[in-house]
Structure formats: structure tokens, C-alpha cells
């Protein structure tokens, strides 16, 4: 996707961007945060509390919000990640104020929460360790990318932007597939998928639009994803096919919003979103056979 920020490196120049001194991670703080977060994840399978789930009774409807020890632990680990991300950001030379650090919290928090769900529900097994290892690498890659993009425009911001974009939509795909495979009720899927895509759109366009929030586009994409997920929910789709199709629409709409915000004409703005939607739709057809 095209970048609206001036000064970002262009790979067409034949030069691979390198991290500047100010963009390098404070390894001391980063390693301490990583150790505490990994310890928090390691305790999830051993937390077993008897909790009563809150319910809301309406005429013709009964809404149940599942409340388990795993969900409380997920909130706890997410708060650990947020506080750790903020502590790492305070190490930057720019001495960012709180309002500038706040924008770097949501995506790591979303990744941390999404990772804590399977780690808190699965039994300790080779599959659990695989999710723990790969998920931790994914989370710390996001935190490192957020640290890089927090500073002034530099070479490392190109790679950080690519990392954050790829991880964001990979996370959305994982959430969609997991919810579909678990047979979660539709309204609970809305409570997960819609806030997730709103955060992803906001963060993606914030980076692309040079630190300008696009609340209107986030709301539009959120409503459209809600409608699309509702329609797909009633189709006989396999979880992976469902997730790929929904992610295709999510990426396509976000990319289209960014292109229009950059002032690109319609003739070129729709090309990249359409290609990605068709590619993910083709993969959904292949895996759904």
C-alpha cells in the first residue's frame, strides 16, 4: 500500500532501509516486559475459578456473557502488555507525552487478548506450546514495531508499517476462524470482530495519514463488516473459508479507505483492494472444497 508520509524510504531506490540509532529497541526494558508477559501466559492453564456469568433477559431474548477465569486472566495479561508497552515507549529520546503514547496501546493489547484466549482454554500440550511460542513472537514483533513508529520519520518506519499491517489482518483472520470453529453465537462474534476491525482500521489509517484519526472510515468499515459477517454466518462455510472471505473484505475496505483519503482517483484506488479480495476469495474456495 502506498504511504502518505513524506521521508519514508522507497524500496525502488535499491537501498534496504536500516534502523537508525534512535529506532533501536531498549533491550533491557523489552526483555523484562517479555519475561513478565510470558510468565503471565504460562499461568493461564492453571487458573480455575467458579464464576457466575452475567445475563440480560429481554422479551424473546436471553443474552449470556460468558465469564470465566480464562477471560479474567486475559484481561490481566492484556493490562500487563499495555503497561509494558508504555514503559518501553518512555525510553525513547523524544520523551513522548502520554497522549502520544496512548495511540500505541490498542494493537498490542488486541494481540495480547487474542493470544490469551486459546492459551487459557486449551490443556498444556504440544499444540499449546506451539501457540505460546508463535503467539509470543507475534506479540513482541508488534510491540517492537510500535516502538519504531512512535518516533520521527525514519528508515525503520517502513518495516514497522508493513509489520503492523500484516499482523493486524493476520490477527483478524485468526479471530474470525476461531470464532467460526468454536460455534460462537452471532452477537458474541459481533462483540469481538467489530471492535477488532475498528481498532485495526484506525491504527492503519493513522499511520498512513500522518497521525490523523479517521473515525468516519473506521465506523463505516465496522458497520460493513458487521453486515458481511452476518450474511456469511448463515452460509455453509468452513471456518478457514469464512475467515479468509471476511478478512478479504476487511483488508479491501481498509485499503480503499486509505487510497481515497490520500486523494487517489477511483480508477486506481479500487485496484489493490479488488486484487486482495479476489486472491483471498480464491484461497477460501480452494480450502473450502
CSV table of C-alpha atoms in Angstrom, one decimal:
chain,number,residue,atom,x,y,z
A,1,UNK,CA,0.0,0.0,0.0
A,2,UNK,CA,1.2,3.5,-0.7
A,3,UNK,CA,2.4,5.6,2.1
A,4,UNK,CA,1.3,9.1,2.6
A,5,UNK,CA,4.1,10.0,4.9
A,6,UNK,CA,7.0,12.0,3.4
A,7,UNK,CA,10.5,10.8,4.1
A,8,UNK,CA,9.8,7.1,4.2
A,9,UNK,CA,12.3,5.0,2.3
A,10,UNK,CA,11.4,3.7,-1.2
A,11,UNK,CA,12.5,0.2,-2.0
A,12,UNK,CA,12.5,1.1,-5.7
A,13,UNK,CA,15.7,3.1,-4.9
A,14,UNK,CA,17.6,-0.2,-4.5
A,15,UNK,CA,18.5,0.6,-0.9
A,16,UNK,CA,17.3,-1.6,2.0
A,17,UNK,CA,16.2,0.7,4.9
A,18,UNK,CA,18.3,0.3,8.1
A,19,UNK,CA,17.3,1.2,11.6
A,20,UNK,CA,18.8,4.4,13.0
A,21,UNK,CA,20.2,4.6,16.5
A,22,UNK,CA,17.0,6.2,17.9
A,23,UNK,CA,14.9,3.4,16.4
A,24,UNK,CA,16.7,0.5,18.1
A,25,UNK,CA,14.9,-1.2,20.9
A,26,UNK,CA,15.8,-0.7,24.6
A,27,UNK,CA,16.6,-4.3,25.0
A,28,UNK,CA,16.8,-4.1,28.8
A,29,UNK,CA,13.2,-3.0,29.3
A,30,UNK,CA,12.0,-5.0,26.4
A,31,UNK,CA,13.4,-8.3,27.8
A,32,UNK,CA,11.9,-7.6,31.2
A,33,UNK,CA,8.5,-6.9,29.7
A,34,UNK,CA,8.7,-10.1,27.6
A,35,UNK,CA,9.7,-12.2,30.6
A,36,UNK,CA,6.7,-10.9,32.7
A,37,UNK,CA,4.2,-11.3,29.9
A,38,UNK,CA,5.5,-14.9,29.1
A,39,UNK,CA,5.2,-15.7,32.8
A,40,UNK,CA,1.6,-14.4,32.8
A,41,UNK,CA,0.7,-16.6,29.8
A,42,UNK,CA,2.3,-19.6,31.5
A,43,UNK,CA,-0.1,-19.3,34.4
A,44,UNK,CA,-3.2,-19.3,32.3
A,45,UNK,CA,-3.9,-23.1,32.1
A,46,UNK,CA,-3.7,-23.4,35.9
A,47,UNK,CA,-6.3,-20.8,36.8
A,48,UNK,CA,-9.7,-22.4,37.6
A,49,UNK,CA,-12.3,-20.3,39.3
A,50,UNK,CA,-16.0,-20.8,39.7
A,51,UNK,CA,-17.7,-17.7,38.4
A,52,UNK,CA,-21.3,-16.8,37.6
A,53,UNK,CA,-21.9,-15.5,34.1
A,54,UNK,CA,-24.0,-12.3,33.9
A,55,UNK,CA,-27.2,-12.5,31.9
A,56,UNK,CA,-29.5,-9.9,30.3
A,57,UNK,CA,-33.1,-11.0,29.8
A,58,UNK,CA,-35.1,-9.1,27.2
A,59,UNK,CA,-38.5,-10.0,25.7
A,60,UNK,CA,-37.8,-13.0,23.4
A,61,UNK,CA,-34.0,-12.9,24.1
A,62,UNK,CA,-31.6,-14.1,26.7
A,63,UNK,CA,-28.1,-12.7,26.4
A,64,UNK,CA,-25.4,-14.5,28.4
A,65,UNK,CA,-21.9,-13.0,28.7
A,66,UNK,CA,-19.5,-15.9,29.5
A,67,UNK,CA,-17.4,-15.0,32.5
A,68,UNK,CA,-14.6,-17.5,33.2
A,69,UNK,CA,-11.2,-17.5,34.9
A,70,UNK,CA,-9.7,-17.5,31.4
A,71,UNK,CA,-11.5,-14.3,30.5
A,72,UNK,CA,-10.4,-12.6,33.7
A,73,UNK,CA,-6.8,-13.8,33.1
A,74,UNK,CA,-7.0,-12.5,29.5
A,75,UNK,CA,-7.8,-9.0,30.8
A,76,UNK,CA,-5.0,-9.3,33.4
A,77,UNK,CA,-2.3,-10.2,30.7
A,78,UNK,CA,-3.7,-7.5,28.4
A,79,UNK,CA,-3.2,-4.9,31.1
A,80,UNK,CA,0.4,-6.2,31.6
A,81,UNK,CA,1.1,-5.7,27.9
A,82,UNK,CA,-0.4,-2.2,27.9
A,83,UNK,CA,1.7,-1.1,30.9
A,84,UNK,CA,4.8,-2.8,29.4
A,85,UNK,CA,4.3,-1.1,26.1
A,86,UNK,CA,4.0,2.3,27.8
A,87,UNK,CA,7.1,1.6,29.9
A,88,UNK,CA,9.1,0.8,26.8
A,89,UNK,CA,7.9,3.9,25.0
A,90,UNK,CA,9.1,6.1,27.8
A,91,UNK,CA,12.7,5.1,26.9
A,92,UNK,CA,12.5,7.0,23.6
A,93,UNK,CA,14.7,10.0,23.2
A,94,UNK,CA,11.7,12.1,22.2
A,95,UNK,CA,10.2,11.7,25.7
A,96,UNK,CA,6.7,11.3,24.3
A,97,UNK,CA,3.8,12.7,26.3
A,98,UNK,CA,1.0,10.4,27.5
A,99,UNK,CA,-1.4,11.4,24.7
A,100,UNK,CA,1.2,10.4,22.1
A,101,UNK,CA,1.9,7.1,23.8
A,102,UNK,CA,-1.8,6.2,24.0
A,103,UNK,CA,-2.1,5.5,20.3
A,104,UNK,CA,0.5,2.7,20.6
A,105,UNK,CA,-1.5,0.7,23.1
A,106,UNK,CA,-4.5,-0.7,21.3
A,107,UNK,CA,-2.9,-3.1,18.8
A,108,UNK,CA,-0.5,-4.8,21.3
A,109,UNK,CA,-3.5,-5.1,23.7
A,110,UNK,CA,-5.6,-6.7,20.9
A,111,UNK,CA,-2.9,-9.2,20.1
A,112,UNK,CA,-2.3,-10.0,23.8
A,113,UNK,CA,-6.0,-10.5,24.4
A,114,UNK,CA,-6.5,-12.7,21.3
A,115,UNK,CA,-3.5,-14.9,22.3
A,116,UNK,CA,-4.7,-15.3,25.9
A,117,UNK,CA,-8.0,-16.9,24.8
A,118,UNK,CA,-6.6,-20.2,23.4
A,119,UNK,CA,-3.8,-20.3,25.9
A,120,UNK,CA,-6.4,-20.1,28.7
A,121,UNK,CA,-8.8,-22.6,27.3
A,122,UNK,CA,-6.5,-25.4,25.9
A,123,UNK,CA,-4.8,-28.0,28.0
A,124,UNK,CA,-1.0,-27.9,28.1
A,125,UNK,CA,0.1,-29.9,25.1
A,126,UNK,CA,2.4,-29.6,22.0
A,127,UNK,CA,-0.4,-27.5,20.4
A,128,UNK,CA,-0.4,-25.2,23.4
A,129,UNK,CA,3.3,-24.7,23.3
A,130,UNK,CA,3.2,-24.0,19.6
A,131,UNK,CA,0.6,-21.3,20.1
A,132,UNK,CA,2.6,-20.0,23.1
A,133,UNK,CA,5.8,-19.7,21.1
A,134,UNK,CA,4.4,-18.4,17.8
A,135,UNK,CA,2.0,-16.1,19.5
A,136,UNK,CA,4.6,-14.6,21.8
A,137,UNK,CA,6.9,-13.9,18.8
A,138,UNK,CA,3.9,-12.2,17.0
A,139,UNK,CA,3.1,-10.1,20.1
A,140,UNK,CA,6.7,-8.9,20.6
A,141,UNK,CA,7.1,-8.1,16.9
A,142,UNK,CA,4.0,-5.8,17.2
A,143,UNK,CA,5.4,-4.1,20.3
A,144,UNK,CA,8.8,-3.6,18.6
A,145,UNK,CA,7.1,-2.2,15.5
A,146,UNK,CA,5.0,0.2,17.7
A,147,UNK,CA,8.2,1.4,19.4
A,148,UNK,CA,9.8,2.2,16.0
A,149,UNK,CA,6.8,4.1,14.6
A,150,UNK,CA,6.5,6.1,17.8
A,151,UNK,CA,9.4,8.4,16.8
A,152,UNK,CA,10.2,10.7,14.0
A,153,UNK,CA,10.1,9.5,10.4
A,154,UNK,CA,13.0,7.1,9.7
A,155,UNK,CA,14.0,4.1,7.7
A,156,UNK,CA,12.7,1.6,10.2
A,157,UNK,CA,9.2,3.0,9.9
A,158,UNK,CA,8.7,1.4,6.5
A,159,UNK,CA,9.3,-2.1,8.0
A,160,UNK,CA,7.3,-1.2,11.1
A,161,UNK,CA,4.3,-0.2,9.0
A,162,UNK,CA,4.5,-3.4,6.9
A,163,UNK,CA,4.7,-5.5,10.1
A,164,UNK,CA,1.8,-3.8,11.8
A,165,UNK,CA,-0.4,-4.1,8.7
A,166,UNK,CA,0.4,-7.7,8.1
A,167,UNK,CA,0.0,-8.7,11.8
A,168,UNK,CA,-3.3,-6.7,12.2
A,169,UNK,CA,-5.1,-8.6,9.4
A,170,UNK,CA,-3.5,-11.9,10.3
A,171,UNK,CA,-4.9,-11.4,13.8
A,172,UNK,CA,-8.3,-10.6,12.4
A,173,UNK,CA,-8.2,-13.8,10.3
A,174,UNK,CA,-7.3,-15.8,13.4
A,175,UNK,CA,-10.1,-14.3,15.3
A,176,UNK,CA,-12.7,-14.9,12.6
A,177,UNK,CA,-11.6,-18.6,12.1
A,178,UNK,CA,-11.5,-19.3,15.8
A,179,UNK,CA,-15.0,-17.8,16.4
A,180,UNK,CA,-16.4,-19.8,13.5
A,181,UNK,CA,-14.8,-23.0,14.6
A,182,UNK,CA,-16.0,-22.6,18.1
A,183,UNK,CA,-19.6,-22.1,17.0
A,184,UNK,CA,-19.9,-18.8,18.9
A,185,UNK,CA,-23.3,-17.1,18.8
A,186,UNK,CA,-23.6,-14.3,16.3
A,187,UNK,CA,-24.0,-11.4,18.8
A,188,UNK,CA,-20.8,-12.6,20.6
A,189,UNK,CA,-19.0,-12.6,17.2
A,190,UNK,CA,-20.1,-9.0,16.7
A,191,UNK,CA,-18.7,-8.1,20.1
A,192,UNK,CA,-15.2,-9.4,19.1
A,193,UNK,CA,-14.9,-8.8,15.3
A,194,UNK,CA,-16.4,-5.3,15.1
A,195,UNK,CA,-14.2,-3.7,17.8
A,196,UNK,CA,-11.2,-5.5,16.4
A,197,UNK,CA,-11.7,-4.2,12.8
A,198,UNK,CA,-12.4,-0.7,14.1
A,199,UNK,CA,-9.1,-0.7,16.0
A,200,UNK,CA,-7.3,-2.1,13.0
A,201,UNK,CA,-8.7,0.5,10.6
A,202,UNK,CA,-8.0,3.3,13.0
A,203,UNK,CA,-4.4,2.2,13.5
A,204,UNK,CA,-3.7,1.5,9.9
A,205,UNK,CA,-5.1,4.8,8.6
A,206,UNK,CA,-3.4,6.7,11.5
A,207,UNK,CA,0.0,5.5,10.2
A,208,UNK,CA,-0.9,6.1,6.6
A,209,UNK,CA,-2.5,9.5,7.0
A,210,UNK,CA,0.4,11.0,9.0
A,211,UNK,CA,-1.1,10.8,12.5
A,212,UNK,CA,-4.7,11.7,11.7
A,213,UNK,CA,-7.6,9.7,13.1
A,214,UNK,CA,-10.2,8.5,10.5
A,215,UNK,CA,-13.1,7.8,12.8
A,216,UNK,CA,-15.6,8.1,10.0
A,217,UNK,CA,-13.9,5.4,7.9
A,218,UNK,CA,-13.5,3.2,11.0
A,219,UNK,CA,-17.2,3.4,11.7
A,220,UNK,CA,-18.1,2.7,8.0
A,221,UNK,CA,-15.8,-0.4,7.8
A,222,UNK,CA,-17.1,-1.6,11.1
A,223,UNK,CA,-20.7,-1.5,10.1
A,224,UNK,CA,-20.0,-3.1,6.7
A,225,UNK,CA,-18.0,-5.9,8.4
A,226,UNK,CA,-20.9,-6.4,10.8
A,227,UNK,CA,-23.3,-6.8,7.9
A,228,UNK,CA,-21.0,-9.1,5.9
A,229,UNK,CA,-20.2,-11.3,8.8
A,230,UNK,CA,-24.0,-11.6,9.5
A,231,UNK,CA,-24.6,-12.8,5.9
A,232,UNK,CA,-21.6,-15.2,6.0
A,233,UNK,CA,-22.7,-16.6,9.3
A,234,UNK,CA,-25.7,-18.4,7.7
A,235,UNK,CA,-23.7,-19.9,4.8
A,236,UNK,CA,-22.3,-23.4,5.0
A,237,UNK,CA,-18.7,-22.3,5.0
A,238,UNK,CA,-15.8,-23.9,6.7
A,239,UNK,CA,-14.0,-21.8,9.4
A,240,UNK,CA,-11.0,-21.1,7.2
A,241,UNK,CA,-13.1,-20.1,4.2
A,242,UNK,CA,-15.2,-17.9,6.4
A,243,UNK,CA,-12.2,-16.2,7.9
A,244,UNK,CA,-10.5,-15.7,4.5
A,245,UNK,CA,-13.5,-14.1,2.9
A,246,UNK,CA,-14.2,-11.8,5.8
A,247,UNK,CA,-10.5,-10.8,6.0
A,248,UNK,CA,-10.6,-10.1,2.3
A,249,UNK,CA,-13.4,-7.7,2.7
A,250,UNK,CA,-11.8,-6.1,5.8
A,251,UNK,CA,-8.5,-5.6,4.1
A,252,UNK,CA,-10.1,-4.4,0.8
A,253,UNK,CA,-12.3,-1.8,2.6
A,254,UNK,CA,-9.4,-0.5,4.7
A,255,UNK,CA,-7.1,-0.2,1.7
A,256,UNK,CA,-9.8,1.5,-0.3
A,257,UNK,CA,-10.4,4.0,2.6
A,258,UNK,CA,-6.7,4.8,2.7
A,259,UNK,CA,-6.4,5.3,-1.0
A,260,UNK,CA,-9.4,7.7,-1.1
A,261,UNK,CA,-8.0,9.6,1.9
A,262,UNK,CA,-4.8,10.0,0.1
A,263,UNK,CA,-6.7,11.6,-2.8
A,264,UNK,CA,-6.1,8.9,-5.3
A,265,UNK,CA,-8.6,8.7,-8.2
A,266,UNK,CA,-11.2,5.9,-8.3
A,267,UNK,CA,-9.6,4.4,-11.4
A,268,UNK,CA,-6.5,3.4,-9.3
A,269,UNK,CA,-7.9,3.3,-5.8
A,270,UNK,CA,-10.0,0.1,-6.3
A,271,UNK,CA,-7.3,-2.0,-8.0
A,272,UNK,CA,-5.3,-3.2,-4.9
A,273,UNK,CA,-8.4,-3.9,-2.7
A,274,UNK,CA,-10.0,-5.8,-5.6
A,275,UNK,CA,-6.9,-7.9,-6.2
A,276,UNK,CA,-6.6,-8.9,-2.5
A,277,UNK,CA,-10.3,-9.6,-2.2
A,278,UNK,CA,-10.2,-11.9,-5.2
A,279,UNK,CA,-7.0,-13.6,-4.0
A,280,UNK,CA,-8.3,-14.3,-0.5
A,281,UNK,CA,-11.7,-15.4,-2.1
A,282,UNK,CA,-9.8,-17.8,-4.3
A,283,UNK,CA,-8.0,-19.2,-1.3
A,284,UNK,CA,-11.3,-19.6,0.5
A,285,UNK,CA,-12.7,-21.6,-2.4
A,286,UNK,CA,-9.6,-23.8,-2.5
A,287,UNK,CA,-9.6,-24.6,1.2
A,288,UNK,CA,-13.4,-24.9,1.3
A,289,UNK,CA,-13.6,-27.7,-1.1
